[in-house]
Structures are given as C-alpha cells and as structure tokens.
Coordinates of C-alpha atoms in Angstrom, one line a residue:
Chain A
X1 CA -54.6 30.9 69.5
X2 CA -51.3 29.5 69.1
X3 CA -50.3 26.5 71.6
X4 CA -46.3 27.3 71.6
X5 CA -45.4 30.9 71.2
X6 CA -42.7 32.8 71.2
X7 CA -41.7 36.6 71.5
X8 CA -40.4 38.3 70.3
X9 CA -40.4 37.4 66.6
X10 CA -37.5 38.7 65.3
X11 CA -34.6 40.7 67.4
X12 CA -31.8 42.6 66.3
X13 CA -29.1 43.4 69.0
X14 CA -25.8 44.4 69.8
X15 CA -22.1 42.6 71.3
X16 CA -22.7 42.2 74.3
X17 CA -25.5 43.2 75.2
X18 CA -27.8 40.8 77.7
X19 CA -31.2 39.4 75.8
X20 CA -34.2 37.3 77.2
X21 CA -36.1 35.2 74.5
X22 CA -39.8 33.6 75.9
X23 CA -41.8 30.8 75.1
X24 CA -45.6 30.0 76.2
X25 CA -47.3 27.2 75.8
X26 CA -50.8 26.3 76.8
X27 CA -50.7 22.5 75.6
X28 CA -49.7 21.6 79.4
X29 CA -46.7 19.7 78.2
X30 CA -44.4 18.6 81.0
X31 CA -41.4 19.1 78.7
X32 CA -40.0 21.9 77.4
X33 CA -36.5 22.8 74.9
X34 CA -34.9 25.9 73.0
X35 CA -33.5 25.0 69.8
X36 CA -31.0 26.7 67.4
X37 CA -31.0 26.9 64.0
X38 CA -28.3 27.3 61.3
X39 CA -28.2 27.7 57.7
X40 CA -27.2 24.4 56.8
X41 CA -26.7 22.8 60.1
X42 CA -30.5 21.7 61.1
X43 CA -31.4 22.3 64.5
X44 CA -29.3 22.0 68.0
X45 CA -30.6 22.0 71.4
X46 CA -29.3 24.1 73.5
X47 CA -30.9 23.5 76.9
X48 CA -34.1 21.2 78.3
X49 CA -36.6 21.0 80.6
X50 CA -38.4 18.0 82.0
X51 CA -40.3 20.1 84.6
X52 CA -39.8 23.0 86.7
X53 CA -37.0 21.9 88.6
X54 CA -35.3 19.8 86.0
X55 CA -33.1 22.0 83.6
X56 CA -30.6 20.2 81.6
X57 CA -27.8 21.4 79.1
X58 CA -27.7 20.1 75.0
X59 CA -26.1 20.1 73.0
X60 CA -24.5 23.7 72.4
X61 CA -25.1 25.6 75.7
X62 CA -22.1 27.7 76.1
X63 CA -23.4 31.5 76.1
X64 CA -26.6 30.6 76.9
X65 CA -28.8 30.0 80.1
X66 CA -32.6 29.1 80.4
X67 CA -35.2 29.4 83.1
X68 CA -38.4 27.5 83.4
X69 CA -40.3 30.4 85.9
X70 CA -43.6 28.0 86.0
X71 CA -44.6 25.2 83.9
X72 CA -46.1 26.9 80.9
X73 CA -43.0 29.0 80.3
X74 CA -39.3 29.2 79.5
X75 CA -36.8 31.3 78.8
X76 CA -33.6 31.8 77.1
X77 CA -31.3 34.1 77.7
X78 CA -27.8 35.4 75.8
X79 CA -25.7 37.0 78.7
X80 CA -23.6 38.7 76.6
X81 CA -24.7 38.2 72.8
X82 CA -21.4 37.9 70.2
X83 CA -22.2 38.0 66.2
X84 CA -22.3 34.4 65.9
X85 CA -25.6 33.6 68.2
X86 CA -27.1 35.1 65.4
X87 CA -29.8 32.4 64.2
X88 CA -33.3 31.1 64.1
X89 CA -34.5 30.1 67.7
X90 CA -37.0 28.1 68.8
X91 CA -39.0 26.6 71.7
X92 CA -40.7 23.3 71.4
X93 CA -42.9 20.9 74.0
X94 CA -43.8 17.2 74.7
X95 CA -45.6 15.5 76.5
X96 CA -44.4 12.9 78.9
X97 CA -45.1 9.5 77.8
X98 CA -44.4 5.9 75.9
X99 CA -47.0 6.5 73.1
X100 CA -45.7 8.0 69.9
X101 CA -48.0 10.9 70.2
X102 CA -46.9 11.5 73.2
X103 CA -43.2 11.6 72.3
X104 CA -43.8 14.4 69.7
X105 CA -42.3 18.2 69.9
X106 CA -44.7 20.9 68.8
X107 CA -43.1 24.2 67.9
X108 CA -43.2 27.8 68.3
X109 CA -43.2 30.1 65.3
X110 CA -39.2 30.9 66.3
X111 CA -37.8 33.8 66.7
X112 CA -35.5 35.8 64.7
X113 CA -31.9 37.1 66.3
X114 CA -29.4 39.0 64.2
X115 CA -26.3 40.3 66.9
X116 CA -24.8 43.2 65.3
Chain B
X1 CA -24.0 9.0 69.8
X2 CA -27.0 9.0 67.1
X3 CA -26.5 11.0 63.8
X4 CA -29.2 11.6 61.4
X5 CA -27.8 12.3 57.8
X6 CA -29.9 13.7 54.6
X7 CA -28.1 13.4 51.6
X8 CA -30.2 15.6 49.2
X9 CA -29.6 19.3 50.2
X10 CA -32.3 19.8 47.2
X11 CA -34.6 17.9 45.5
X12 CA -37.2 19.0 42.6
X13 CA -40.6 17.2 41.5
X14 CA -43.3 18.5 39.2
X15 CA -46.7 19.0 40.4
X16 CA -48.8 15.9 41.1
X17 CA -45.7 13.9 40.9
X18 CA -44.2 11.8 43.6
X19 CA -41.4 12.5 45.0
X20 CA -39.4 10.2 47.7
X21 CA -36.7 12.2 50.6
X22 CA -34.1 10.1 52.1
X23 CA -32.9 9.8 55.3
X24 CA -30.5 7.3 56.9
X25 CA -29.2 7.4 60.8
X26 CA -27.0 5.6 63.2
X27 CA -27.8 3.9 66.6
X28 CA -27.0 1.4 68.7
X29 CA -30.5 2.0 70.5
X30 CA -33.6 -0.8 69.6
X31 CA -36.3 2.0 71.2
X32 CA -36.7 5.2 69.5
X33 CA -38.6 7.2 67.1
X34 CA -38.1 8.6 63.9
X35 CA -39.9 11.9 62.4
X36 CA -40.5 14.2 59.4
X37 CA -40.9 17.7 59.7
X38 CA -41.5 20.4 57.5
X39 CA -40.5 24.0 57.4
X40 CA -42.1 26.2 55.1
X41 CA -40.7 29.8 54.1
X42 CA -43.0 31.0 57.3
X43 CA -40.6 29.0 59.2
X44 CA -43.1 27.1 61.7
X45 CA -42.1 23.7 62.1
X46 CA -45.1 21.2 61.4
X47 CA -45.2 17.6 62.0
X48 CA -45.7 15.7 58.8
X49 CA -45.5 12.1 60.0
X50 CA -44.0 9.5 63.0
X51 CA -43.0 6.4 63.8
X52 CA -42.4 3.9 66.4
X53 CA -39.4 2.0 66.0
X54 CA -41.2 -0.9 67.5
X55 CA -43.7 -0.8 65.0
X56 CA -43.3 -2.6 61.6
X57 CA -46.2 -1.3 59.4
X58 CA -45.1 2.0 58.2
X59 CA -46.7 5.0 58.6
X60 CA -49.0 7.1 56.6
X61 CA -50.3 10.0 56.4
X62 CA -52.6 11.0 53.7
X63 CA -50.4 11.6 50.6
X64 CA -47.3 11.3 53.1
X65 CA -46.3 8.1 53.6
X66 CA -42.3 6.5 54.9
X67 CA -40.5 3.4 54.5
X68 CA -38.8 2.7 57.5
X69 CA -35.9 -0.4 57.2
X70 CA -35.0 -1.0 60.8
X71 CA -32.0 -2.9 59.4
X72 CA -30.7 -0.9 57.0
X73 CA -31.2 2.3 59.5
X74 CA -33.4 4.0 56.7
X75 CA -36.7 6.2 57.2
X76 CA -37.3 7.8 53.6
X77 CA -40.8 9.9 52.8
X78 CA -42.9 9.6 49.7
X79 CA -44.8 12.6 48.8
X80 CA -47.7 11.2 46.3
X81 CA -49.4 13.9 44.5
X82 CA -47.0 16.7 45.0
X83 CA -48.5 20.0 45.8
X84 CA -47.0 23.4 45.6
X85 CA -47.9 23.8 49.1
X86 CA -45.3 20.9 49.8
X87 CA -42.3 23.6 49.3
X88 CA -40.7 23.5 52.2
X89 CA -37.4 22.2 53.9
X90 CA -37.9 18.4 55.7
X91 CA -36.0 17.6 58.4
X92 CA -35.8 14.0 59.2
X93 CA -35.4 14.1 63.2
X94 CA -34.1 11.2 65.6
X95 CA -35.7 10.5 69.5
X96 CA -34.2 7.9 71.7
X97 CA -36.9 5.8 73.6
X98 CA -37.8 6.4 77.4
X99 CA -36.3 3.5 78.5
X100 CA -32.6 5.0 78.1
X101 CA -33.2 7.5 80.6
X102 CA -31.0 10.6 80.5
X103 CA -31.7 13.1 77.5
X104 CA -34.4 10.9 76.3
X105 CA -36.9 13.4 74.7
X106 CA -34.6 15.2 72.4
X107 CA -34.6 15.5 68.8
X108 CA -31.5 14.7 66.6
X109 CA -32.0 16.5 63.4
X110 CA -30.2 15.8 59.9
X111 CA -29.1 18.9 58.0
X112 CA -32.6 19.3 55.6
X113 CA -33.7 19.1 52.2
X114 CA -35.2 21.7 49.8
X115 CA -38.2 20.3 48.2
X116 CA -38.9 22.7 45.2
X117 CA -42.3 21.8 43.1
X118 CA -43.0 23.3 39.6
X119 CA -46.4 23.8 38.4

C-alpha cells in the first residue's frame, strides 16, 4: 500500500462550488504540506503543517484553507473554486529531523482538479 | 528569498548516453539541502537523489550522480546510461536547514526539465 495517498484522483468541478481534497499517510511523519502545480511554474506550497496544532500559510494560500484533523491526515479545501485553481495538487510528508533523510518530502500520487 | 532556476525547459539524450541537467539557486543561507526529483507521465513524484549542503563529497545514486559547487550555487545531475525509463520531468528543489526556524521544511522548486530519451 501506498505511504501518501490522496483522493480523490482527479476532480472536475464548478465556480464556486466548495471542494475538500484528502491526504493519508501511514509513514508517521510529523510534517505534512499541499502543493500546487502549474504547467510551467513547478510546484507552490500552499499551506503546512508541522503537527496537529501547527498550520502555517505558503506561499499562495489565498482561496485555500487546510485542516490537519489527526496526525496521519490533512486536508485541503477550495471555499469557493474559480477556473484558475484548476491544477495538479499534491500532499507530501517529512519527517522531523537534522539528517538528510529525514529532511526529505515523500509524495502522494496528486490529484487532478479541472474548475469548470 | 531562495530561488531555484532550471535553464533547460527540454533536454534530449540517446539511449545509454549520459546526459547532465542543470540547476543553479540563490541563498544567503550556509545550512540547506538540495534535491532532484523526477515526475514521470504517471505524475508521482519520486526522489532521485539528496544532498547535504554541509557535505562536500557529492552524492550518488546508482547511474544518478550530482555535482554540487557550493560557491558557484550549482547542483547539476548526470544521468549515466540513459534509460527510456528516465523520461520524466526533474525538478531540482531547494530546503533551508533547521536551524533557520520559521518555514524550514519547505521545498523551493525550479520550473522543470523535459528529459526525452530515444532508443
């Protein structure tokens, strides 16, 4: 089974409408993020975790909000999805720690969001 | 703030080849960590290879291997042997160290390069 994963794996959606994308993860990572990606553009963070009561904002979280409901998972959520949040999502954890392994982010499969 | 740039948006190398990715980045930061990833058309990121800022000998993996030039800011990957499983897009990603504190543990990532391989 998968360590990160993500549902669902590809969404299509309308203006406005309010959408919850989840990630799991059974690594028992202390750390967890939702990225965005562009064509083009690489990937942005849009909002991190260090634990369950440490949420922080990236680097593009306007129209977005997260919730980290127990260590193992955390969600993202589009209040009110417009055309251009249309992209490649994904979740990723780490591990807390000074040791290069422990500094590395291990991915979910993404998920797909086309807002219509 | 630390920027990561890749300056190939393509690259091509024939099977069994060797093929070398650049990546340069900007910091004012000593502690950090520098990665490769790849994304193949299944879209999963994958670790390819790390390193340690602190660390001088660079790292391999298997027929990936950098060259990382603290001075000149450079972390480029060598791909010895080319595969046609290595078609993918790389991203070359930046992490500050823990010692900065604040959003330590985020990646900065350049834009990509297409690696295309022909048989």
């Amino acid at each position: 089974d998968a360590d990160v994963t993500q549902t669902p794996r590809n969404r299509i959606t309308k203006t406005g409408k309010r959408i919850m994308l989840e990630c799991s993860q059974t690594k028992g990572h202390d750390r967890m993020y939702w990225y965005r990606q562009d064509p083009g553009l690489g990937l942005r963070l849009i909002y991190y975790s260090f634990d369950v009561k440490d949420i922080n904002k990236g680097e593009i979280s306007d129209g977005y909000s997260v919730s980290r409901q127990a260590q193992a998972k955390f969600s993202l959520s589009l209040e009110s999805a417009i055309p251009n949040q249309t992209a490649l999502y994904f979740c990723a954890t780490s591990e807390f720690g000074t040791s290069g392994t422990q500094e590395t982010q291990y991915f979910g499969p993404g998920t797909r969001l086309l807002v219509l | 703030a630390q920027t990561v740039t890749q300056s190939q948006p393509e690259m091509s190398v024939q099977e069994a080849e060797t093929v070398t990715l650049s990546c340069t980045y900007d910091t004012s930061e000593s502690d950090y960590y520098l990665f490769w990833y790849k994304q193949p058309p299944s879209r999963q990121m994958i670790l390819v290879i790390r390193q340690e800022a602190y660390k001088q000998q660079n790292a391999t993996e298997n027929r990936f291997s950098v060259n990382f030039q603290k001075a000149a800011k450079s972390f480029s990957l060598k791909i010895s042997d080319s595969q046609l499983g290595d078609a993918a897009m790389y991203f070359c990603a930046y992490r500050r160290g823990e010692i900065y504190g604040g959003s330590q543990g985020n990646l900065i990532f350049g834009k990509g390069t297409k690696l295309s391989v022909k048989p």
